[in-house]
Amino acid sequence: MYPLAEVIVDVPTMQTDQPFTYLIPENLQSLVKKGMRVEVPFGNGNRHIQGFVVGLSETTTLDPRLKSLIRVLDIAPVLNEELLALADYMKETTYAFKITCLQTMLPSVMKAEYKKTILLLDEKSVAADYFPANGELDYDEAQKNGVLPQLMKLRQEKLVDIRYEVHNKNRVKTIRMVNSLMTEDKVAQIRDTLRKGALRKAQLLEILAQQKEALPVKYFTELGITTAHLNQGAKDGWLELFETETYRDPFAEHEFETTTNFVLNEEQAAAVAKILAAYQQQKAQTFLLEGITGSGKTEVYLQAIQQVLADNKTAMMLVPEIALTPQMVERFKSRLGDAVAVLHSGLSKGERYDEWRKIERGEAQVVVGARSAIFAPLENIGLIIVDEEHEATYKQEEAPRYHARDLAIWRSRYHHCPIVLGSATPSLESRARAQKNVYTLLPLNQRANPNAQLPTVEIVDLKDEYSQGNMTSFSKSLQEKMRDRLAKGEQIVLLLNRRGYSSFMMCRHCGYVLDCPNCDISLTLHMDTKTMRCHYCGHEEKIPQKCPECGSKKISYYGTGTQKVEAELKELLPTARILRMDVDTTRKKGAHEKILTAFGEKKADILLGTQMIAKGLDFPDITLVGVLNADTALNLPDFRSSERTFQLLTQVSGRAGRGQKTGEVVIQTFNPEHYAIALTKSQDYERFYHQEMKMRHEAGYPPYYFTVKLTVSHETERQAAQKSFQLARQLQTALSPTALLLGPTPSAIMRIKNRYYYQIIIKYKHEPALKPLLAQILTESQIDQRKGLYVSIDNEPLNFI
Ligand code: ADP
Ligand code: ZN
Ligand code: ZN
């Protein structure tokens, strides 16, 4: 019998989804497992490349053409059975290459190779025979010498261990007594050898004599015991210095006060009960927790998770981008304690790797994380939560273009456990599924804090302000209210909407926005060509000099920056203390949290920021929220612009009046009658949902239609265009007449880094031929890749531009 490994290789020029078969040499046979990374020879030149073992098999006849594995890169599988199956699902649904899916699932530091050293733990055991005097062996060296299988067996007997070094930083120098079971007599003997007056050394000796565990060097240096003292002790032979692996804990310096459960209100209790009923029955039921802002969704998550943990099961909670919601981490850690591992992009690579290791080793029972945390190697899952399920950041914008919500649902099926999608403003897709009872709707219609009321919302028409000569960013009403809050010592949040910033033309006199004559969508300004263009049908026209509607010359692109607004604000309210939160002030790690903490501690009166302030803020003294420009997102050439505008305005309005004092919201807009803005006045998601569904139905958009976007790119515009037209013809012939093709048209930013992009959007209801066709297009595109022509497929794209 010859053992074989099926390997998905990482070949950038000719990516392939078929595994290649390699022979496993005898000395590696006990080491290779499914889900490990290996090094294999590839191609004629016998280049060495990496790959993932996705299967093991045996054969009786040896094919002489088979090549052998060179090296095993991992000690244990980095992907378990579940994650390997998830990679298959992801490949099927996102039209990505298999290797891309596999690589996406690992934390980024693992993509770079890390160094592994085998350590001798007991020098008196048989294991010592394998080691040089210092008791350390290089892992690769051991593999080459063929002794690795034996050492791995000794590892199971705990005679040796393996140290991983990632970025060489997860090691701390520690000290302990040479013999931790030292008798008092022996300690007294050593004490006698110390010079009189060697107080520090005596102190060091006493500490070590009482302490069986190793202590970090830092502990001693803080007591004034220097490294010279330590080294001397080591030289004299009564202490030893060595390095141990530690977790880099991003929250090490942070104290979490423990909090206790709230008594749930009726709606919350009903929601928890239904979730737990599904959990008890091991039902992969999908719940949509639709709760107004401040209705206590988090409390529902926490209490449901507690029950799951009590059964020794685990739970996973996804949040849009945790860096934006330090308060959420706080709430989880303070309630659930050390069981919580946190994964998000705000952590250093090393920290993220360490959190991943904790999960992999079963030391964390709850994972809280942003999009890619969906790949956490958590086992035995009893509950999955996707908070703010409508957020676009759950979708990855590069291959594999997965939506974390879909993968979360897949994992809930795998574990036969319920999943909760939570939002105050669910995506139309999810809400429509709840309508059809595919998902179970759990409504929370009251604010959880019994004293907190929904804020009152005033909508200000900026056209009136301009016509009355107010050219500032602040309407009269907002100015008045800000002065009032400053006098009362209450806090203010101001949102400057950056989405769609200055990309569209609007008349300041009549509010007219330049749209495409063929589509219900505004035209996008292209500064490079000085034209207005439609991204759906390709229509193009010159930038107008005057308003086509009223003839006014006050037509311009609309938008303003946070810095400019801050300056304006200082002039208007010279005594106000202002904090600004935007990309510029939050570039540094932890800057976000600092700003929010300062605001929470009332070190400022006004928090001025972009979208990032809309979520998660839960401060009782915010009694006024101002939205300076509600329309910008509304004018984006994307059918979801109304949905996004309504979501943003509802979210940010929800920051007001969460404590005892009632909140007020002022929304400034040029389109006060637009339903996405008008309906925020009553915070009426349900009405918005019904109205928006009508629009989607009439215009033929999701959730009534499915969508796919194909993008073609090349160095020359001609080739990109040609290929996209060829694909369009191919699609047209294969699909039924009910499928609609939009395009080909140049993409919103047609040229990026000197490449030209063309796109096609397909809208369809039922096209059995589509999936195989797209898979075929993707496979065939590999040939074009050699000519520098790339085709990418985005299933259910969230961005149409
Ligand atoms: P959401 O996530 O739905 O916007 P939160 O979970 O932030 O709402 O809850 C809003 C506030 O109400 C928080 O300060 C929370 O501590 C509080 N809260 C939650 N549940 C209860 C309850 N049952 N009784 C009293 N206060 C509660
Ligand atoms: Zn006009
Ligand atoms: Zn158009």
mmCIF file of C-alpha atoms and ligand atoms in Angstrom, residues 507 509-510 512 547 549-550 552, ligand 2:
data_model
loop_
_atom_site.group_PDB
_atom_site.id
_atom_site.type_symbol
_atom_site.label_atom_id
_atom_site.label_comp_id
_atom_site.label_asym_id
_atom_site.label_seq_id
_atom_site.Cartn_x
_atom_site.Cartn_y
_atom_site.Cartn_z
ATOM 1 C CA CYS A 507 -28.723 72.418 -7.693
ATOM 2 C CA HIS A 509 -31.519 76.476 -5.648
ATOM 3 C CA CYS A 510 -34.102 73.772 -6.340
ATOM 4 C CA TYR A 512 -32.484 68.996 -8.455
ATOM 5 C CA CYS A 547 -29.524 73.581 -13.580
ATOM 6 C CA GLU A 549 -34.621 72.191 -14.119
ATOM 7 C CA CYS A 550 -34.650 75.825 -12.967
ATOM 8 C CA SER A 552 -29.918 78.452 -11.754
HETATM 9 ZN ZN ZN B 2 -32.350 74.017 -10.003
#
